[in-house]
Short mmCIF file of C-alpha atoms and ligand atoms in Angstrom, two decimals:
data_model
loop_
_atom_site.label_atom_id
_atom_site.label_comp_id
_atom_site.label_asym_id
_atom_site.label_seq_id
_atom_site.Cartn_x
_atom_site.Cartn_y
_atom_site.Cartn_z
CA UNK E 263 0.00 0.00 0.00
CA UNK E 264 1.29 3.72 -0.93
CA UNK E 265 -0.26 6.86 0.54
CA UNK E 266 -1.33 9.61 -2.13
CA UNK E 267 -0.21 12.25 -0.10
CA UNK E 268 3.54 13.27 -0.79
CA UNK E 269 3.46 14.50 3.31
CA UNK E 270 3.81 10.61 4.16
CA UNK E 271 6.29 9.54 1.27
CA UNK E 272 8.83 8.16 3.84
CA UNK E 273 6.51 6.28 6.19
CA UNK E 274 5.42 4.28 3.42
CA UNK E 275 8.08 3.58 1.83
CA UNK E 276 9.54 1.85 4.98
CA UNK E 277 5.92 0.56 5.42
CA UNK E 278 6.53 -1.68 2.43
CA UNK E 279 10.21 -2.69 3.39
CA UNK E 280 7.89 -3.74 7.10
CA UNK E 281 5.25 -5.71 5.59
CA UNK E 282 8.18 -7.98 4.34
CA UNK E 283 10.19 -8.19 7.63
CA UNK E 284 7.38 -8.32 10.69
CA UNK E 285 3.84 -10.10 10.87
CA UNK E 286 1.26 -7.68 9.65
CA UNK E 287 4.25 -5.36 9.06
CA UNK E 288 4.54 -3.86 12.71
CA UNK E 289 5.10 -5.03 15.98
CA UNK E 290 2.11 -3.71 18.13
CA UNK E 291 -0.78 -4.45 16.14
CA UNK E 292 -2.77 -1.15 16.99
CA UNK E 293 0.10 0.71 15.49
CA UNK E 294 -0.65 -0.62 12.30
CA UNK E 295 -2.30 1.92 9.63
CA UNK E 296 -4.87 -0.67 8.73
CA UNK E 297 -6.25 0.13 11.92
CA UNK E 298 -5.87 3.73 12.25
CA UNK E 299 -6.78 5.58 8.61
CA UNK E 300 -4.75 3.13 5.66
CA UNK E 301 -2.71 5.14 3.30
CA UNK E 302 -3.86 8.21 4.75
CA UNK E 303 -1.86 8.50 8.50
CA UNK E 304 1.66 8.35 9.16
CA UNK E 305 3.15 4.87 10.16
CA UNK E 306 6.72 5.70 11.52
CA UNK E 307 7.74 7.87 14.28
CA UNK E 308 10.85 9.33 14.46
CA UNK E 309 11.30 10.96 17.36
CA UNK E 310 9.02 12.11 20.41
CA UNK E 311 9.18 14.94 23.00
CA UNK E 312 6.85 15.73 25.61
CA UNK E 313 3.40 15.67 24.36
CA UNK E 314 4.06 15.67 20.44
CA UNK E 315 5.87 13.20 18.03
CA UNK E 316 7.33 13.87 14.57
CA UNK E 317 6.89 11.03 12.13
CA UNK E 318 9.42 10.13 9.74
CA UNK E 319 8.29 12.64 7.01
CA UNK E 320 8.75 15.66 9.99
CA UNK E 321 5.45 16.24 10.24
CA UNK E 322 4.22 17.14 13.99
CA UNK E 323 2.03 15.50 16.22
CA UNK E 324 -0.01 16.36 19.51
CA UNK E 325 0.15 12.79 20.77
CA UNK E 326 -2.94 11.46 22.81
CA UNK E 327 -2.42 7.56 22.60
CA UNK E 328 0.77 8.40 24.29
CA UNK E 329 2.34 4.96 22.90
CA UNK E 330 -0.83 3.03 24.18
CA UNK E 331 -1.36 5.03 27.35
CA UNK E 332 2.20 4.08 28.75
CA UNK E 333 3.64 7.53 28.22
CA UNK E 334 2.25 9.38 31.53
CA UNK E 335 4.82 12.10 32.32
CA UNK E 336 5.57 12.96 28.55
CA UNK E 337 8.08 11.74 25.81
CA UNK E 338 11.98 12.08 27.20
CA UNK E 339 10.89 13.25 29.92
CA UNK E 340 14.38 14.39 31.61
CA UNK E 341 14.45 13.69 35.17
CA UNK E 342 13.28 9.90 34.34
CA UNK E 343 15.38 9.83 31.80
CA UNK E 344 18.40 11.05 33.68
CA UNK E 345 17.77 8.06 36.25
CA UNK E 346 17.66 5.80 33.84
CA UNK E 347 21.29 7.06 32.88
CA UNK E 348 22.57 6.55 36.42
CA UNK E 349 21.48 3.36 36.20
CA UNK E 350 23.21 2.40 33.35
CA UNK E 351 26.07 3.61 34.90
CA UNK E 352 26.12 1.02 37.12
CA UNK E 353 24.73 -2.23 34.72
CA UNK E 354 21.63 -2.97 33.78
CA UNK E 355 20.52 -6.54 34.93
CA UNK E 356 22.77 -8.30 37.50
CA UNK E 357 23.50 -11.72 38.19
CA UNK E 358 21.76 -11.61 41.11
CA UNK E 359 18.91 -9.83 42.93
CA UNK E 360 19.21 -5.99 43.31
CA UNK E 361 17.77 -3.63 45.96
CA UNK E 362 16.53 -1.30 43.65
CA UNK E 363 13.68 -4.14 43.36
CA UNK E 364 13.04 -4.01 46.49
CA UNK E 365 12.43 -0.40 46.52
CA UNK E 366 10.04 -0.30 43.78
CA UNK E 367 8.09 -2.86 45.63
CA UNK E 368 7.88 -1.62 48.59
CA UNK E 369 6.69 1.79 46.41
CA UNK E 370 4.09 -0.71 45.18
CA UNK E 371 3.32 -1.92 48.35
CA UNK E 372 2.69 1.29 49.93
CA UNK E 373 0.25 2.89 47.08
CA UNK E 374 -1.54 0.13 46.16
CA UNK E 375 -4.32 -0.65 48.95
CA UNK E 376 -4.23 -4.32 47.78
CA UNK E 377 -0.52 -4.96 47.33
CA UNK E 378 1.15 -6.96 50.07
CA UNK E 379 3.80 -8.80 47.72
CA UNK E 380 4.70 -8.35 44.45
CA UNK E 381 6.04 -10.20 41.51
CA UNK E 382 7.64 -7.88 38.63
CA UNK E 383 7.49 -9.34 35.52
CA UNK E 384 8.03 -6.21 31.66
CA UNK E 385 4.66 -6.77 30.20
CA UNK E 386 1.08 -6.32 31.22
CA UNK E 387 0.50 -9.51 29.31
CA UNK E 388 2.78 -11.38 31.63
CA UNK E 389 1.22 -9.77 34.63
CA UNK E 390 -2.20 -10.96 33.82
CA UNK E 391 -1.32 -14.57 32.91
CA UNK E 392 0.52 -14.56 36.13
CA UNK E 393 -2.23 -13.68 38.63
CA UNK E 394 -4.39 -16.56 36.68
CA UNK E 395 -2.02 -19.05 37.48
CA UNK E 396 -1.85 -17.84 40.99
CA UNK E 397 -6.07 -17.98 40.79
CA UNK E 398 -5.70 -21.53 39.41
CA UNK E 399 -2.67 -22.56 41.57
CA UNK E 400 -4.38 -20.80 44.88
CA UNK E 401 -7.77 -22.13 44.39
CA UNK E 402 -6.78 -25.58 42.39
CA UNK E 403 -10.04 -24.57 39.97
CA UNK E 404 -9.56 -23.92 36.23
CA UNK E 405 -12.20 -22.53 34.88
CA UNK E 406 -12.29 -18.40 34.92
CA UNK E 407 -14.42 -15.77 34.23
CA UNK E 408 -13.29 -13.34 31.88
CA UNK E 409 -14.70 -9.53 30.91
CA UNK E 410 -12.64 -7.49 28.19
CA UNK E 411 -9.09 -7.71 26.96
CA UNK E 412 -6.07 -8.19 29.26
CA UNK E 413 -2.85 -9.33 26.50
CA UNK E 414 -2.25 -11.51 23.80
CA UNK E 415 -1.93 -14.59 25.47
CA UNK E 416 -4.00 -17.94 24.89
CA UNK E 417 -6.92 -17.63 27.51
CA UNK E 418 -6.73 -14.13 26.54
CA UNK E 419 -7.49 -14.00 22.95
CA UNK E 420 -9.48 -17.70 22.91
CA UNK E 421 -12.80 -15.87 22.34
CA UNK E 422 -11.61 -13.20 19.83
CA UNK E 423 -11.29 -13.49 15.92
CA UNK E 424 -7.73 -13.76 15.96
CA UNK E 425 -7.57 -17.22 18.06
CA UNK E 426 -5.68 -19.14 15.20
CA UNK E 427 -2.66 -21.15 17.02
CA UNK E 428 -4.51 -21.54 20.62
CA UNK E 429 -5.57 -24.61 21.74
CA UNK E 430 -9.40 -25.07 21.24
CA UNK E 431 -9.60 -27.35 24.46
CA UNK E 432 -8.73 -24.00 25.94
CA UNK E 433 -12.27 -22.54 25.27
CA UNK E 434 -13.79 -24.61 28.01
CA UNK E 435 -11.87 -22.81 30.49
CA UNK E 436 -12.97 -19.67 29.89
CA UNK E 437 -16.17 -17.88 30.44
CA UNK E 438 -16.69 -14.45 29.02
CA UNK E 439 -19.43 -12.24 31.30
CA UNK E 440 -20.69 -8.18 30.30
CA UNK E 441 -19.28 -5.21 32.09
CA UNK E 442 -22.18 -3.81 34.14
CA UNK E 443 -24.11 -6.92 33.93
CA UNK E 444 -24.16 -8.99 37.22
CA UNK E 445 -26.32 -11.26 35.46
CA UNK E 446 -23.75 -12.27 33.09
CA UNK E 447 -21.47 -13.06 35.77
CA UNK E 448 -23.92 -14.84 38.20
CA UNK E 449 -25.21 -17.16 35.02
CA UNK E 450 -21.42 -18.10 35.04
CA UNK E 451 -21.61 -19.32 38.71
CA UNK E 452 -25.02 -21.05 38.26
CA UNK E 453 -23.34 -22.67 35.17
CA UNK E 454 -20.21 -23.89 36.70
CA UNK E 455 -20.33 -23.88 40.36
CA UNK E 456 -16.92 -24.97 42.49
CA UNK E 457 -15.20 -24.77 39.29
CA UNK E 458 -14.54 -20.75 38.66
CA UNK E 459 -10.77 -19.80 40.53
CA UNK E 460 -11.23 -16.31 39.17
CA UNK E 461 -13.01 -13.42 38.40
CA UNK E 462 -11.32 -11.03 35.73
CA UNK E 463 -11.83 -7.47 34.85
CA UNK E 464 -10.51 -4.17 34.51
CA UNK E 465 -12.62 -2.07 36.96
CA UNK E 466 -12.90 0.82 34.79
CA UNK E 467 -12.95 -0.80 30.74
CA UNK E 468 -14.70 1.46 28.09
CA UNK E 469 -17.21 2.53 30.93
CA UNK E 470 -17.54 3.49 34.19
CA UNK E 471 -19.26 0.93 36.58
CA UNK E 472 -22.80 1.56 37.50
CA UNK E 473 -25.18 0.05 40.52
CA UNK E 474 -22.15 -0.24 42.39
CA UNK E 475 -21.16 -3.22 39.88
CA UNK E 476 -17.78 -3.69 41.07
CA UNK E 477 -18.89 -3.87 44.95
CA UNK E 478 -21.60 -6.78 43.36
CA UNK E 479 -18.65 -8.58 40.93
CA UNK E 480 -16.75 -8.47 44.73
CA UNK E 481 -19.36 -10.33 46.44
CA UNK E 482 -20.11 -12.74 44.10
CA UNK E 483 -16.90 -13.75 43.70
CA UNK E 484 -16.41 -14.09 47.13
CA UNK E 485 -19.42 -15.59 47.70
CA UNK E 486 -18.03 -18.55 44.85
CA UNK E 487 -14.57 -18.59 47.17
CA UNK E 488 -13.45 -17.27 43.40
CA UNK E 489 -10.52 -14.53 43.62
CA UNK E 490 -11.12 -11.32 42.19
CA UNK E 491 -8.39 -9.83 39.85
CA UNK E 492 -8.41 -6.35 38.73
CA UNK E 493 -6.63 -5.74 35.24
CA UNK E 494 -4.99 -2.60 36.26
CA UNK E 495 -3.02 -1.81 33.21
CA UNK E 496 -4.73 1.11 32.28
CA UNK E 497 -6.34 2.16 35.05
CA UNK E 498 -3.23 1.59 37.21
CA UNK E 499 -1.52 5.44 37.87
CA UNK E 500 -3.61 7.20 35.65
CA UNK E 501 -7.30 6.87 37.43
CA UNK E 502 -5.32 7.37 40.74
CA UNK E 503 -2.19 6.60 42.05
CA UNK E 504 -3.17 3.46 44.27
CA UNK E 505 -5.56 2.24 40.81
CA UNK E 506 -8.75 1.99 40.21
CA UNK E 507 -9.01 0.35 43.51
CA UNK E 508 -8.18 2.82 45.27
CA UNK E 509 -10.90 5.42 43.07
CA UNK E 510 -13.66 2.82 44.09
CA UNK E 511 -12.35 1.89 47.13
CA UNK E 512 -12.76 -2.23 46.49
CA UNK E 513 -9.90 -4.36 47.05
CA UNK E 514 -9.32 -7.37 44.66
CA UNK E 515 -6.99 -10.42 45.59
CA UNK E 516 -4.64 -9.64 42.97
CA UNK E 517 -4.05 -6.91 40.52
CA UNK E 518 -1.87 -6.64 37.19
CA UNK E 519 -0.58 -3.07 37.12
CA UNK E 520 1.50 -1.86 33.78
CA UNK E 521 1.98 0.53 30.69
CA UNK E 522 2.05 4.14 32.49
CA UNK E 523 4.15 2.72 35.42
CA UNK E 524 7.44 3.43 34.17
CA UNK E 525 6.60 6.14 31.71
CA UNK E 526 7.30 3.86 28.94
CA UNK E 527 10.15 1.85 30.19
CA UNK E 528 8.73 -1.62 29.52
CA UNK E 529 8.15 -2.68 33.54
CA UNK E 530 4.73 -4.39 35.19
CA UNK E 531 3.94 -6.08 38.20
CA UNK E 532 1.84 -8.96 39.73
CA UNK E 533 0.29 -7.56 43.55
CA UNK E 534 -1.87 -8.92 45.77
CA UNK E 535 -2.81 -10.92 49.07
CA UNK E 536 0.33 -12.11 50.88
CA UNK E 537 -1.41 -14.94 52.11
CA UNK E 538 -2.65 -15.95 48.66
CA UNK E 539 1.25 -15.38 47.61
CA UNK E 540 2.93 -17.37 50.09
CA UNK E 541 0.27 -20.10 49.98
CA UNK E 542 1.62 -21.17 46.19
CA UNK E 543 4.84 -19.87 45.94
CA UNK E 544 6.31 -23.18 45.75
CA UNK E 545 4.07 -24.93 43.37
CA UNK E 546 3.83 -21.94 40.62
CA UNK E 547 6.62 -21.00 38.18
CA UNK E 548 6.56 -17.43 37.44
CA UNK E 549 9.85 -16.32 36.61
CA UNK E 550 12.13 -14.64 33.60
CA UNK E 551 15.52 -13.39 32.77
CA UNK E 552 14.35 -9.65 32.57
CA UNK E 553 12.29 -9.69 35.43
CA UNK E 554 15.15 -7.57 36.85
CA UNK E 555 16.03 -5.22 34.58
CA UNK E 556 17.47 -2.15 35.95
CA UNK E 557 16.63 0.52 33.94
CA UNK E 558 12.89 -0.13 33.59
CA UNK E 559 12.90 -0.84 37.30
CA UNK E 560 14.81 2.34 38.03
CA UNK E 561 12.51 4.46 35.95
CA UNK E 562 9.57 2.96 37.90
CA UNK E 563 10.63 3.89 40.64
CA UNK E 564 11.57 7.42 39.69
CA UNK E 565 7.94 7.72 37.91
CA UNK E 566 5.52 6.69 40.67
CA UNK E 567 8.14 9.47 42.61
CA UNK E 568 6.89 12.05 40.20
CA UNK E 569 3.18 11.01 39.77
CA UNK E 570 2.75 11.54 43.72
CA UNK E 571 4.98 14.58 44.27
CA UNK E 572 3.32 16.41 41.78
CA UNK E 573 -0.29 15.24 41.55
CA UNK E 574 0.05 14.05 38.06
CA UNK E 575 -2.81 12.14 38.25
CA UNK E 576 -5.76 15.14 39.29
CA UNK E 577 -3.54 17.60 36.24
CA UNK E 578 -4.20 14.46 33.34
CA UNK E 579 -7.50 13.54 34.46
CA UNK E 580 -8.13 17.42 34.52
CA UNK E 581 -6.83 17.47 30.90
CA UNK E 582 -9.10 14.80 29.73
CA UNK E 583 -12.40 15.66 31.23
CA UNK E 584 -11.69 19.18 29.17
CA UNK E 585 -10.55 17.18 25.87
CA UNK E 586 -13.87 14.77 26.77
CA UNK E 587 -15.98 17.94 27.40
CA UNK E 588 -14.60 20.18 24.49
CA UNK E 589 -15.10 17.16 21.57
CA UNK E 590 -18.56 16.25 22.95
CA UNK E 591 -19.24 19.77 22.25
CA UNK E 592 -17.92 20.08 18.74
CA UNK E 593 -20.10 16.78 17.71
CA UNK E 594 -23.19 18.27 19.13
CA UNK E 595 -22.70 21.84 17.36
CA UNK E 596 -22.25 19.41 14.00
CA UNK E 597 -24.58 17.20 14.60
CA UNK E 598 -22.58 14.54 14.03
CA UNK E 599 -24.13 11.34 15.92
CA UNK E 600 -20.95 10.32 17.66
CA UNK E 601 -20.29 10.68 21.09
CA UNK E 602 -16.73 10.78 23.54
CA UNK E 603 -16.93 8.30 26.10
CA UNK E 604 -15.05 6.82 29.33
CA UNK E 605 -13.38 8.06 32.20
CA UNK E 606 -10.91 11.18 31.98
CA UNK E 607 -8.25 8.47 32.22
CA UNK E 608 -8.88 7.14 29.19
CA UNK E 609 -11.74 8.51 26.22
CA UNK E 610 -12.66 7.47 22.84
CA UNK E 611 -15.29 8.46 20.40
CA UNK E 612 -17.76 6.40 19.35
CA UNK E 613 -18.51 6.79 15.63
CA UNK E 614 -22.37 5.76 14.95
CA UNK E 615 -23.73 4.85 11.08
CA UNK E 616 -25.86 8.03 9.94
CA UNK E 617 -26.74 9.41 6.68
CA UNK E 618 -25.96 6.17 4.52
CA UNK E 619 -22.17 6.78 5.69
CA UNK E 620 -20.93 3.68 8.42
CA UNK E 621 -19.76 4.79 11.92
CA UNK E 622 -16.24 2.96 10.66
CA UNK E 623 -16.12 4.92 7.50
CA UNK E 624 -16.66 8.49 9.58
CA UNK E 625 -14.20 7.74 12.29
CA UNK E 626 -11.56 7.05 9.71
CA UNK E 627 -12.40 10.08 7.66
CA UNK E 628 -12.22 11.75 11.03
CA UNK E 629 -8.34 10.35 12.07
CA UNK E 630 -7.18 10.85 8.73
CA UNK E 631 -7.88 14.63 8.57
CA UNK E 632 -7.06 15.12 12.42
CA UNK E 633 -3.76 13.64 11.25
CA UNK E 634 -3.56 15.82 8.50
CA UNK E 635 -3.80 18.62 10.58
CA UNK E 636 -1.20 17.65 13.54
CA UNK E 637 -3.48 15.81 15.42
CA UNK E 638 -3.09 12.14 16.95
CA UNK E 639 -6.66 11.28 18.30
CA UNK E 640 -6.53 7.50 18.28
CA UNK E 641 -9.12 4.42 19.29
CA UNK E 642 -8.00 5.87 22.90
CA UNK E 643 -7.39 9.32 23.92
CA UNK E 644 -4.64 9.58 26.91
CA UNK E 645 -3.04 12.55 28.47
CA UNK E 646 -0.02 13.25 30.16
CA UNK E 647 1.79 15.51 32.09
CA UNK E 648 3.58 17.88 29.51
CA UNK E 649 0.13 18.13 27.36
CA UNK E 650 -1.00 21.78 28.43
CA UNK E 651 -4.37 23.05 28.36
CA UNK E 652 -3.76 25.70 25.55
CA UNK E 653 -2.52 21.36 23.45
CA UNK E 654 -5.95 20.13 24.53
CA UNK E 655 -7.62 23.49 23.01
CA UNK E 656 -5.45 23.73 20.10
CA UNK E 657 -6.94 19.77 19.15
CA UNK E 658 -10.46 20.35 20.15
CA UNK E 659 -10.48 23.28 18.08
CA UNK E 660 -8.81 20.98 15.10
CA UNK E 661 -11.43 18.06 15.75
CA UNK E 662 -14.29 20.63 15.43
CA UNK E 663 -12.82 21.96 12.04
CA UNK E 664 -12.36 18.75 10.86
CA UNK E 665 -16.40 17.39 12.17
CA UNK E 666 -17.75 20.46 9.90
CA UNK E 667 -15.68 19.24 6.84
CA UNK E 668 -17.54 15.78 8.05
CA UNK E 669 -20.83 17.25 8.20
CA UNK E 670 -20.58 18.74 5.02
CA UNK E 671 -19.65 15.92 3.21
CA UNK E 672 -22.72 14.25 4.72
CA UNK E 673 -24.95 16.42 3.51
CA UNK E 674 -23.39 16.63 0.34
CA UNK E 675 -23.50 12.71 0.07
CA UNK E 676 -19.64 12.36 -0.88
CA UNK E 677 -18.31 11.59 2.31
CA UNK E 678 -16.34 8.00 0.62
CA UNK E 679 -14.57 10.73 -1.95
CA UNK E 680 -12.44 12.56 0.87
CA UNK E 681 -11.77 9.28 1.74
CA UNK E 682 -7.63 8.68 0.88
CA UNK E 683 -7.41 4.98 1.64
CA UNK E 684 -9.88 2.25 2.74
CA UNK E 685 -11.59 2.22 5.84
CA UNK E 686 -9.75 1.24 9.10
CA UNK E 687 -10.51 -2.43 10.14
CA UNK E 688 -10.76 -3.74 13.76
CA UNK E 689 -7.58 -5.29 15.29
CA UNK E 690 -9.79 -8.05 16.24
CA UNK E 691 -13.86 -9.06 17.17
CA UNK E 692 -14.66 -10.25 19.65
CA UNK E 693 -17.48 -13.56 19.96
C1 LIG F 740 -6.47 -3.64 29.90
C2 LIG F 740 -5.22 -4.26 29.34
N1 LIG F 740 -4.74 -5.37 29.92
C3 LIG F 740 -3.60 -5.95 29.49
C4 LIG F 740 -2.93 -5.43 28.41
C5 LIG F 740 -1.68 -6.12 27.92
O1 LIG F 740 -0.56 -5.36 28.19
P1 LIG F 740 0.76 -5.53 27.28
O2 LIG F 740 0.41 -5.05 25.91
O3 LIG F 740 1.79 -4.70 27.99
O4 LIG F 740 1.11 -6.99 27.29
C6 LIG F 740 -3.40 -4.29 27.78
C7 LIG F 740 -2.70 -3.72 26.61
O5 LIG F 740 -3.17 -2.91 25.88
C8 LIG F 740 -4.57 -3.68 28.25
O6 LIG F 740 -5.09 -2.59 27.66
#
């Protein structure tokens, strides 16, 4: 695939030379201009500081999925960065344990309410699949029950469209219940009862829980002598420092916390109930050669410092309720049926069919002139630290500009001719 516009020669040119050397040319699937606006977006980044990238053409960005929500403080962010290099000074991943560990643990251990010991592991992914073994190990029960995504592996992705490679027999162990739908989850029980060692879900996912549904999923699972994870990846740091268990004030048994931990560094960590801890610690194997990387661990460390000294979390959440507020705004003035949703942690816009024109079709129109014009609103909106409130503005004042040329083109019926690629496809679907 080329791009017709001459401002994104360079990114596809090494887009083609990508599609021969990775699978589906990219290593983080979400990064891939299928998914965003094809042949009309940028697909290579060159360098990033604070809250803007330039891609590989030198165009500008004002970056809001802030490398998948892991970027919390801003790109390069110095004083991180400048701990990072002291740590390098001094080796990056030892032959043997290091107390630098134990300092980001205890760090852990003090913000988290939940967190009583700790595993550190570099992905969310691993994070997750380690607090289901635990649940398995702890609770000697293999069935779980399963709301949303939490990674890419196999009881993760069983009950998705791209399941190809995972063991079907797999599928029996897993049980997929609704966000806000107790019902869901009890049927689950009713259906399986003694067998369930876990219930799984981000607290906060695209919305925010209603008729005290998290206190319910609590009770239930306790109820089942189930434990109660909380996939804190996104949530984790940017909702409030201590999670989103900490926001609701409900504790699960274990937690997966990742992405904006280590403001980028690739760090994340398994917490939760001591007693649940020491009572398999001997029977589970959880353990890897870069559990104990320095500079990731170092950065951690240096980033939670940061996010509580200077409030980080109340000035981002700040930033998106405005960048929530200030697009809902601009959709209604157009009406454009489309609405932002979620948290202030974490927003996206929901693009609905209208006009003979699908929601898919408008949302990609919508990214690829957005990108066109310096702006990076992906499938979810972050903010960080060194966004400003004059960056948030400058894109809702963009997004609007952009939503007339949208409404126009509705009402003029030629809404697929702006159109400068195909339409954006889904990562995956989920059944
Ligand atoms: C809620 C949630 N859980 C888990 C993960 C997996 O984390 P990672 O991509 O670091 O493996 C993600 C990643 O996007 C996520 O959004």
């Amino acid at each position: 695939m080329t791009s017709y516009w001459s401002k994104y020669t360079e990114s596809y040119k090494l887009w083609e030379k990508a599609n021969n050397l990775f699978l589906n040319g990219v290593l983080t699937l979400s990064k891939s201009p299928m998914h965003i606006a094809p042949g009309a977006c940028p697909v290579f980044a060159e360098r990033a500081q604070g809250a803007y990238f330039w891609d590989s053409d030198g165009n500008r960005y004002i970056d809001y999925p802030l490398a998948l929500g892991a970027v919390v403080l801003g790109h390069a962010y110095n004083d991180v960065d400048r701990t990072v290099a002291e740590q390098m000074a001094k080796g990056i991943l030892y032959s043997l344990s290091s107390r630098r560990e134990l300092e980001l643990a205890e760090l852990l251990c003090d913000i988290i309410p939940s967190a009583e010991k700790v595993r550190i592991l570099k992905t969310g992914s691993d994070a997750m699949s380690a607090a289901v073994r635990v649940a398995r190990a702890y609770t000697g029960r293999e069935m779980v029950a399963v709301c949303g995504y939490h990674g890419w592996h196999d009881w993760t992705v069983i009950r998705t469209t791209r399941n190809a490679g995972v063991p079907a027999a797999l599928s029996k162990l897993i049980c997929e219940f609704m966000y806000n739908d107790i019902h869901s989850l009890q049927s689950i029980f009713d259906q399986h009862a003694g067998k369930v060692a876990a219930v799984i879900l981000e607290p906060v996912g695209m919305y925010a829980p209603e008729h005290h549904f998290l206190e319910r999923v609590s009770a239930l699972a306790r109820k089942n002598n189930a434990l109660l994870i909380f996939d804190e990846i996104i949530t984790g740091f940017r909702l409030s420092l201590g999670g989103a268990q900490s926001y609701f004030s409900v504790k699960p048994d274990l937690s997966a916390f990742g992405k904006a931990m280590a403001n980028g560094y690739p760090v994340s960590a398994l917490v939760g109930n001591r007693d649940i801890m020491n009572a398999v610690e001997n029977r589970v194997f959880i353990s890897s050669t870069f559990g104990g990387e320095l500079l990731s661990i170092a950065a951690a460390i240096r980033t939670i410092d940061i996010l509580r000294e200077k409030k980080v979390t109340d000035y981002i959440l700040a930033l998106g309720q405005q960048l929530k507020d200030g697009l809902n705004a601009a959709l209604e003035q157009q009406g454009i049926d489309a609405t932002c949703e979620g948290m202030p942690h974490k927003t996206f816009l929901v693009f609905r069919d209208m006009a003979g024109a699908s929601g898919k079709m408008i949302e990609t129109l919508f990214r690829q002139e957005c990108l066109a014009r310096g702006v990076f609103l992906g499938y979810g909106h972050f903010t960080c630290f060194s966004h400003t409130s004059e960056d948030i503005q400058a894109s809702i004042t963009i997004a609007a500009e952009v939503l007339r040329v949208i409404r126009d083109a509705l009402d003029q019926g030629n809404l697929p001719s702006l159109l400068k690629g195909p339409i954006a496809t889904d990562v995956f679907k989920r059944y």
